[in-house]
Amino acid sequence: MDRFSRLSGATKLVGISLVSLVAAVGCGNGVPGNTDNPGRGMDARNLPDADAKVDSAAGDTGDGPSRDLVASDRTDTAASDPPLEQSSPDATDVPSGADAEAGRDLSGPVVCTAAADCPGTDTECSKRTCVQGTCGTATLAVGLPVPLQINGDCKVRQCDAQGQVVAVADNFDLPADGNPCTLDVCTAGAPSHTSAPQGQACGGTNKCNASGQCVGCNVAADCPGDNTACQTRTCTQGVCGFNRLATGTAIASQVVGDCKVVQCDGQGNTTTVPDNSDKPVDGNACTSDVCTSGTPSNPAAASGTMCGNGRQCDGAGHCGQCNVAADCGLSNDCRTYTCTAQGTCQVVFKNAGTALTTQAGGDCKVAQCDGQGNTMQTPDDTDKPVDGNPCTKDVCTTGTPSNPPESTDVACGNNQKCDGSGHCLGCGVASDCGQDTACRTFSCSSQVCGSAVAAQGTVLPNQSQTDHDCKQNQCDGNGNVVAVSLDSDKPADDGNVCTTEGCSSGTATSTPASTATACTANGGTHCNGAGVCVADTAAPTFMALRVGDGTAPTAKAAAAAVFIETRAVSDGALVGTPIALPTFASHGSNKPVMLSNSAKSEGGLSLSTDGHYLTLGGYGPTVSPGETDAVASSPAERVVARISAAGVVETWGLTASAFIADNLRGVTSTNGTDLWASGNGSTKSGGVWYAKFGTTTGLQVLGSGVPPNSPSQARLCGLSATGSILYCSSDRKDYSGIFTVGSSPPPTITPMQIATLLTAMPGGSGPSPFAFVFIGSNKLYVTDD
């Protein structure tokens, strides 16, 4: 309660306790008075009842001694009320006798016995008084507030100089409306209410809105809780709520392939339930992608399941043996793993004793291959531990390095001598002792040379490195620089997405990408597993030679038309239209190519080493297909045919001496131009012939006689993967098996070269090997008739 005794929202009347006014009158006769001052004062208890009632209403008990007019003499609850100023005539003017008894003297001052006898009307600022029978007026001081106030009207009611109540502006009398979302304002005595700032807290989590109302929210972010994948907070007309997705609604974020789906439960939460359509696809054609009641698995497909590129699954989840070389094993300096296009692993071991490309210099040893793909250390006393000190010797003793001191007085620099303890004496500056390197720093102290070497493995700065060489130059701990393997220093990308460049034990590698790799080079769509971008998207195929048109031959050994068919690896089904070889001379130089309809040793097909041509040999008889003509034993021209990847057929006649009156069995080539034909014949016509496509001359490179016992019969021949070695098969005594022709037929072409059987080939009579194929460089498959 403030000093004006205001109450919120109401008015309150606080009575000012008016003191009992006692007027000194000259009526001491017959009236009990104050014994100390008889005739001037009177006890309040002897006042008329009317006065006692006024005093009682003013808060006095009416039975105490008379009180002075000073407000501070009050001891009742109105002690703080402001004092009244008394205005009355002098006591000597008060009438006596009968006039006093009547209480009135019309010719002089009004005579009273109580304030109510006095004329006028009491106000909040002015009260009538009756003091010693004389009427007067008591007023509040100007500017003092009266007890009765109106709370929150921005005004204070106070007395003016005329004893009237006036309202004066009071900007502290705020018009409190109890609303936390409005501001209570007084402006020059005028009350008003303005809205509090929007968002201001108004109790609990509530906020004020722009209209001055306390609401639950203005925007959804004001509301308690969190937004989730299944619910978002809402604010609708100041009331918080949630927008929840329906039960079973799948959320956007999912783990692909876990056989489960995360969905909403209708209460704003997520729950995980099985989803057997969300299969764990691993991209492996040899595994199945399975969900079982929400549990993912990739069981291996059955053995024999086709998995692309002509390969079959092995029943253990692998397509063939491998997809990339890394599936086969870890290559190193002594062994190299490869994965063929058919998914077969191959490994090549370097010969025992082959030095590794990375060596630890100065350790008196050499790291070599053991012939089984492993490395080994063998003594190498030429790999001396050079420490750069002219006063020590660099010595290897059966693979053990040491640096014993040189003898005394051995020259070691600019007019310097060794002291016999490995020190060079007489230096002036460090450069007298030697030239600093990245791995050694020379010093000179008290004319004694010294040197400090970098720790083993200290990497040389970038300017001393060769980028992308699979190696890193480091210090060996003896002051020397050595190159060590760094497989992270991969060769630069060659731009072919069908190969991946890498390092294997310090050697650069290029690994073919899998057949599932997409590519666009040369109009292709995917890699073929051998590093080439190809466009064919059909199933893997192979080429087959067909003799005849499918009808029964009219005569044994009759000339028959030849067709090249493309068939599917999976089931042998014919793919596309067969390529028909010419049966009569056409425009240009093309010649007919036919085979005997009964011979079983002709028509060998061969793919050129560069993969661009299919080659074969045949006969160019003068008869039509089906006519009787023992073509193999006839003088018909022996003809070579090559078929490009686009299916274009070109034929050309061999020299007249080759295989005349005997079988021409096959033709192989490196590039479609250099060709080797094989077949039967005499010492002058059989064996193996070399020729260039389109020329009229040829060279017999293998036939009996020179050197003695070389076979005059070669069945089928084939070239190594690099085209550097020619292999052929034969069933002739002493050469029954697979043999090489000369040391390196292409590019060196010389007549009558030596035939050398491969190790473990029988060589005697009995076996009859025919076709053969190398898988990699160390596996050979041979068919025998």
Short mmCIF file of C-alpha atoms in Angstrom, two decimals, residues 5 115 151 211 264 468 681 710:
data_model
loop_
_atom_site.label_atom_id
_atom_site.label_comp_id
_atom_site.label_asym_id
_atom_site.label_seq_id
_atom_site.Cartn_x
_atom_site.Cartn_y
_atom_site.Cartn_z
CA SER A 5 -3.44 4.19 0.45
CA ALA A 115 -18.98 21.23 14.91
CA ASN A 151 -6.18 3.52 -8.41
CA SER A 211 -2.29 -8.22 -30.11
CA CYS A 264 6.29 -43.93 -38.34
CA HIS A 468 54.48 -41.97 -59.95
CA GLY A 681 53.58 -82.22 -97.09
CA SER A 710 62.59 -81.68 -88.12
#
